[in-house]
CSV table of N, CA and C in Angstrom, one decimal:
chain,number,residue,atom,x,y,z
A,22,MET,N,0.8,-1.1,-0.1
A,22,MET,CA,0.1,0.1,0.1
A,22,MET,C,0.9,1.2,-0.1
A,23,ILE,N,1.8,1.2,-1.0
A,23,ILE,CA,2.4,2.2,-0.9
A,23,ILE,C,2.1,3.6,-1.4
A,24,TYR,N,0.6,3.7,-1.5
A,24,TYR,CA,0.2,5.3,-1.9
A,24,TYR,C,0.1,5.6,-0.9
A,25,HIS,N,0.2,5.5,0.4
A,25,HIS,CA,0.2,5.9,1.7
A,25,HIS,C,1.7,6.6,1.7
A,26,LEU,N,2.6,6.6,1.0
A,26,LEU,CA,3.8,6.9,1.2
A,26,LEU,C,4.0,8.5,0.4
A,27,VAL,N,3.2,9.1,1.0
A,27,VAL,CA,3.4,10.5,0.3
A,27,VAL,C,4.7,11.3,0.0
A,28,GLU,N,5.6,11.5,1.0
A,28,GLU,CA,7.1,12.0,0.6
A,28,GLU,C,8.0,11.4,-0.4
A,29,ASP,N,8.5,12.0,-1.2
A,29,ASP,CA,9.3,11.4,-2.1
A,29,ASP,C,10.4,10.9,-1.7
A,30,GLU,N,11.0,11.3,-0.5
A,30,GLU,CA,12.3,10.8,0.0
A,30,GLU,C,11.8,9.3,1.1
A,31,VAL,N,10.8,9.4,1.7
A,31,VAL,CA,10.2,8.3,2.3
A,31,VAL,C,10.1,7.3,1.2
A,32,PHE,N,8.9,7.5,0.0
A,32,PHE,CA,9.0,6.5,-1.2
A,32,PHE,C,9.9,6.0,-1.6
A,33,ASP,N,11.3,6.7,-1.9
A,33,ASP,CA,12.4,6.3,-2.4
A,33,ASP,C,13.2,5.2,-1.6
A,34,ALA,N,13.2,5.7,-0.1
A,34,ALA,CA,14.0,4.7,0.5
A,34,ALA,C,13.5,3.4,0.7
A,35,TYR,N,11.8,3.5,1.0
A,35,TYR,CA,11.0,2.0,1.4
A,35,TYR,C,11.2,1.2,0.1
A,36,MET,N,11.0,1.9,-1.2
A,36,MET,CA,11.1,1.0,-2.3
A,36,MET,C,12.3,0.4,-2.3
A,37,GLN,N,13.6,1.4,-2.2
A,37,GLN,CA,14.9,0.6,-2.4
A,37,GLN,C,15.0,-0.5,-1.3
A,38,ARG,N,14.5,-0.4,0.2
A,38,ARG,CA,14.6,-1.5,1.2
A,38,ARG,C,13.9,-2.8,0.6
A,39,LEU,N,12.5,-2.5,0.0
A,39,LEU,CA,11.7,-3.4,-0.4
A,39,LEU,C,12.3,-4.3,-1.4
A,40,PHE,N,13.0,-3.8,-2.3
A,40,PHE,CA,13.6,-4.7,-3.4
A,40,PHE,C,15.0,-5.1,-3.0
A,41,ASP,N,15.4,-4.3,-2.0
A,41,ASP,CA,16.9,-5.1,-1.4
A,41,ASP,C,16.9,-6.0,-0.8
A,42,ALA,N,15.3,-6.3,0.1
A,42,ALA,CA,15.2,-7.3,1.1
A,42,ALA,C,14.8,-8.6,0.2
A,43,SER,N,14.6,-8.7,-1.0
A,43,SER,CA,14.0,-9.8,-2.1
A,43,SER,C,15.3,-10.7,-2.4
A,44,ALA,N,15.0,-11.8,-2.2
A,44,ALA,CA,16.1,-12.7,-3.0
A,44,ALA,C,15.7,-13.0,-4.4
A,45,ARG,N,14.4,-13.0,-4.5
A,45,ARG,CA,13.4,-13.6,-6.0
A,45,ARG,C,12.2,-12.7,-6.2
A,46,PHE,N,11.2,-12.5,-5.4
A,46,PHE,CA,10.3,-11.7,-5.6
A,46,PHE,C,9.6,-10.6,-4.7
A,47,VAL,N,9.2,-9.8,-5.2
A,47,VAL,CA,8.3,-8.7,-4.6
A,47,VAL,C,6.9,-8.4,-5.2
A,48,ILE,N,6.1,-8.4,-4.4
A,48,ILE,CA,4.6,-8.3,-4.5
A,48,ILE,C,4.1,-6.7,-3.7
A,49,VAL,N,3.6,-6.0,-4.7
A,49,VAL,CA,3.3,-4.8,-4.6
A,49,VAL,C,1.8,-4.6,-4.7
A,50,TYR,N,0.9,-4.0,-3.4
A,50,TYR,CA,-0.5,-4.1,-3.7
A,50,TYR,C,-0.6,-2.4,-3.7
A,51,SER,N,-1.0,-1.9,-4.9
A,51,SER,CA,-1.1,-0.4,-5.0
A,51,SER,C,-1.9,0.1,-6.3
A,52,SER,N,-2.2,1.3,-6.2
A,52,SER,CA,-2.6,1.7,-7.5
A,52,SER,C,-1.2,1.9,-8.3
A,53,ASN,N,-1.2,2.2,-9.8
A,53,ASN,CA,-0.1,2.6,-10.5
A,53,ASN,C,-0.6,3.7,-11.5
A,54,ASP,N,-0.9,4.9,-11.0
A,54,ASP,CA,-1.0,5.8,-12.2
A,54,ASP,C,-0.8,7.0,-11.5
A,55,ASN,N,-0.7,8.3,-12.1
A,55,ASN,CA,0.1,9.7,-12.0
A,55,ASN,C,-1.1,10.3,-11.3
A,56,ARG,N,-2.1,10.2,-10.8
A,56,ARG,CA,-3.4,11.2,-10.1
A,56,ARG,C,-2.9,11.9,-9.0
A,57,GLY,N,-1.7,11.6,-8.6
A,57,GLY,CA,-1.1,12.1,-7.5
A,57,GLY,C,-1.8,12.4,-6.1
A,58,PHE,N,-2.2,13.3,-5.7
A,58,PHE,CA,-2.9,13.5,-4.1
A,58,PHE,C,-3.9,13.4,-4.3
A,59,VAL,N,-4.7,12.6,-3.7
A,59,VAL,CA,-6.0,12.5,-3.6
A,59,VAL,C,-6.8,12.9,-2.1
A,60,ALA,N,-6.1,12.8,-1.3
A,60,ALA,CA,-6.2,13.3,0.2
A,60,ALA,C,-4.9,13.2,0.9
A,61,PRO,N,-4.8,13.9,1.7
A,61,PRO,CA,-3.3,14.2,2.3
A,61,PRO,C,-2.6,13.0,2.8
A,62,HIS,N,-3.1,11.8,2.7
A,62,HIS,CA,-2.3,10.6,3.4
A,62,HIS,C,-2.4,9.8,2.0
A,63,VAL,N,-3.0,10.3,0.8
A,63,VAL,CA,-3.0,8.9,-0.2
A,63,VAL,C,-2.1,9.9,-1.4
A,64,ARG,N,-1.1,9.3,-2.1
A,64,ARG,CA,-0.6,9.8,-3.3
A,64,ARG,C,-0.5,8.7,-4.3
A,65,HIS,N,-1.2,9.0,-5.4
A,65,HIS,CA,-1.1,8.0,-6.7
A,65,HIS,C,0.1,8.2,-7.2
A,66,ARG,N,0.8,6.9,-7.6
A,66,ARG,CA,2.5,7.4,-8.1
A,66,ARG,C,2.3,6.2,-9.5
A,67,LYS,N,2.9,6.4,-10.5
A,67,LYS,CA,3.2,5.1,-11.6
A,67,LYS,C,4.4,4.5,-11.1
A,68,PHE,N,4.4,3.4,-10.1
A,68,PHE,CA,5.5,3.3,-9.1
A,68,PHE,C,6.1,2.2,-10.1
A,69,THR,N,5.4,1.7,-11.1
A,69,THR,CA,6.0,0.7,-12.1
A,69,THR,C,7.4,1.3,-12.9
A,70,LYS,N,6.9,2.9,-13.0
A,70,LYS,CA,7.9,3.5,-13.6
A,70,LYS,C,9.4,3.5,-12.9
A,71,TRP,N,9.4,4.0,-11.6
A,71,TRP,CA,10.2,3.7,-10.6
A,71,TRP,C,11.1,2.5,-10.4
A,72,VAL,N,10.6,1.2,-10.2
A,72,VAL,CA,10.9,0.0,-10.7
A,72,VAL,C,11.8,-0.2,-11.8
A,73,SER,N,11.1,0.1,-13.1
A,73,SER,CA,11.9,0.2,-14.4
A,73,SER,C,13.3,1.2,-14.3
A,74,SER,N,13.1,2.0,-13.9
A,74,SER,CA,14.2,2.9,-13.7
A,74,SER,C,15.2,2.9,-12.9
A,75,PHE,N,14.8,2.4,-11.5
A,75,PHE,CA,15.9,2.1,-10.5
A,75,PHE,C,16.4,0.6,-9.9
A,76,ARG,N,15.2,-0.2,-10.4
A,76,ARG,CA,15.7,-1.8,-10.0
A,76,ARG,C,15.2,-2.4,-11.2
A,77,ARG,N,16.4,-2.4,-12.2
A,77,ARG,CA,16.4,-3.1,-13.4
A,77,ARG,C,16.6,-4.4,-13.3
A,78,ASP,N,17.2,-5.2,-12.2
A,78,ASP,CA,17.3,-6.2,-11.7
A,78,ASP,C,15.9,-7.1,-11.6
A,79,PHE,N,14.8,-6.1,-11.6
A,79,PHE,CA,13.5,-7.1,-11.5
A,79,PHE,C,12.9,-6.5,-12.8
A,80,VAL,N,11.6,-7.6,-12.9
A,80,VAL,CA,11.0,-7.2,-14.2
A,80,VAL,C,9.6,-7.7,-13.5
A,81,LEU,N,8.5,-6.7,-13.7
A,81,LEU,CA,7.2,-7.2,-13.6
A,81,LEU,C,6.7,-8.5,-14.4
A,82,THR,N,6.4,-9.6,-13.4
A,82,THR,CA,6.1,-10.6,-14.2
A,82,THR,C,4.3,-11.2,-14.3
A,83,LYS,N,3.7,-10.5,-13.1
A,83,LYS,CA,2.2,-10.4,-13.1
A,83,LYS,C,1.7,-9.3,-12.7
A,84,HIS,N,0.3,-9.1,-13.1
A,84,HIS,CA,-0.4,-7.9,-12.8
A,84,HIS,C,-2.0,-8.5,-12.3
A,85,LEU,N,-2.2,-8.5,-11.2
A,85,LEU,CA,-3.3,-9.3,-10.8
A,85,LEU,C,-4.5,-8.1,-10.4
A,86,LEU,N,-5.5,-7.9,-11.5
A,86,LEU,CA,-6.5,-7.0,-11.3
A,86,LEU,C,-7.4,-7.3,-10.1
A,87,ASN,N,-7.7,-6.3,-9.4
A,87,ASN,CA,-8.3,-6.3,-8.5
A,87,ASN,C,-9.9,-6.4,-8.7
A,88,PRO,N,-10.6,-7.7,-7.9
A,88,PRO,CA,-11.9,-8.2,-8.3
A,88,PRO,C,-12.8,-6.6,-7.7
A,89,TYR,N,-12.3,-6.1,-6.4
A,89,TYR,CA,-13.1,-5.2,-6.3
A,89,TYR,C,-12.9,-3.6,-6.6
A,90,ALA,N,-12.5,-3.6,-7.6
A,90,ALA,CA,-12.3,-2.1,-8.4
A,90,ALA,C,-13.1,-1.2,-7.7
A,91,GLU,N,-12.7,0.0,-8.2
A,91,GLU,CA,-13.8,0.9,-7.8
A,91,GLU,C,-14.4,1.4,-8.9
A,92,GLU,N,-14.5,1.0,-10.3
A,92,GLU,CA,-15.4,1.0,-11.1
A,92,GLU,C,-16.5,0.0,-11.3
A,93,LEU,N,-16.3,-1.1,-10.1
A,93,LEU,CA,-17.3,-2.1,-10.0
A,93,LEU,C,-17.9,-1.7,-9.0
A,94,ASP,N,-18.0,-0.6,-8.3
A,94,ASP,CA,-18.6,-0.3,-7.0
A,94,ASP,C,-19.9,-0.7,-7.1
A,95,ASP,N,-20.5,-1.9,-6.2
A,95,ASP,CA,-22.0,-2.1,-5.8
A,95,ASP,C,-22.6,-1.7,-4.8
A,96,GLY,N,-21.9,-0.9,-4.1
A,96,GLY,CA,-22.3,-0.2,-2.8
A,96,GLY,C,-21.5,-1.0,-1.8
A,97,GLY,N,-20.8,-1.8,-2.0
A,97,GLY,CA,-20.0,-2.7,-0.9
A,97,GLY,C,-18.5,-1.9,-1.1
A,98,GLU,N,-17.6,-2.8,-0.5
A,98,GLU,CA,-16.0,-2.3,-0.2
A,98,GLU,C,-15.6,-2.1,-1.5
A,99,THR,N,-14.6,-1.2,-2.0
A,99,THR,CA,-13.8,-1.4,-3.0
A,99,THR,C,-12.4,-1.1,-2.9
A,100,SER,N,-11.5,-0.8,-4.0
A,100,SER,CA,-9.9,-0.5,-3.8
A,100,SER,C,-9.8,-0.1,-5.1
A,101,PHE,N,-8.8,0.9,-5.1
A,101,PHE,CA,-8.2,1.4,-6.2
A,101,PHE,C,-7.0,0.7,-6.5
A,102,ALA,N,-6.6,-0.4,-5.5
A,102,ALA,CA,-5.4,-0.8,-6.0
A,102,ALA,C,-5.3,-2.5,-6.4
A,103,ASP,N,-4.3,-2.7,-7.1
A,103,ASP,CA,-3.9,-4.2,-7.8
A,103,ASP,C,-2.7,-4.8,-7.0
A,104,PHE,N,-2.7,-6.1,-7.5
A,104,PHE,CA,-1.1,-7.0,-7.2
A,104,PHE,C,-0.4,-6.9,-8.4
A,105,TYR,N,0.7,-6.4,-8.0
A,105,TYR,CA,1.7,-6.5,-9.1
A,105,TYR,C,2.9,-7.1,-8.5
A,106,VAL,N,3.5,-8.3,-9.4
A,106,VAL,CA,4.5,-9.3,-9.1
A,106,VAL,C,5.7,-9.0,-9.9
A,107,PHE,N,6.8,-8.7,-9.1
A,107,PHE,CA,8.0,-8.7,-9.7
A,107,PHE,C,9.1,-10.0,-9.4
A,108,GLU,N,9.7,-10.4,-10.4
A,108,GLU,CA,10.7,-11.3,-10.4
A,108,GLU,C,12.2,-10.9,-10.2
A,109,ARG,N,13.2,-10.9,-9.6
A,109,ARG,CA,14.5,-10.9,-10.1
A,109,ARG,C,15.1,-11.6,-11.1
A,110,ARG,N,15.7,-10.8,-12.1
A,110,ARG,CA,16.1,-11.4,-13.3
A,110,ARG,C,16.5,-12.6,-13.0
A,111,ARG,N,16.4,-13.5,-14.0
A,111,ARG,CA,16.8,-15.1,-13.6
A,111,ARG,C,18.7,-14.9,-13.1
A,112,THR,N,19.2,-14.3,-14.3
A,112,THR,CA,20.6,-13.9,-14.1
A,112,THR,C,21.2,-13.2,-12.5
A,113,ASP,N,20.3,-12.7,-12.2
A,113,ASP,CA,20.9,-12.2,-10.8
A,113,ASP,C,20.3,-13.1,-9.5
A,114,TRP,N,19.5,-13.9,-9.5
A,114,TRP,CA,19.4,-15.0,-8.5
A,114,TRP,C,19.8,-16.7,-8.7
A,115,GLY,N,20.5,-16.6,-9.9
A,115,GLY,CA,21.1,-17.7,-10.2
A,115,GLY,C,20.5,-19.2,-10.8
């Protein structure tokens, strides 16, 4: 839920630590667009662009759409986030 990391420095440091901690997979549950701030505690970013720019040792292998997406709102609980699965490039993990 990285959309709660609204400060650039905090976002960058967290993303670096997250990917550094992984031997093979990283799974992110978040929005992935450039809507920016929608509330003081929510900032949407195209975070996959950050990954492709700063963590080229990982590749997006799966994007799982949220079955409770906002546009499907039927009065129940919704979310603007999806799951994104990144895998360290095979040459980097052996």
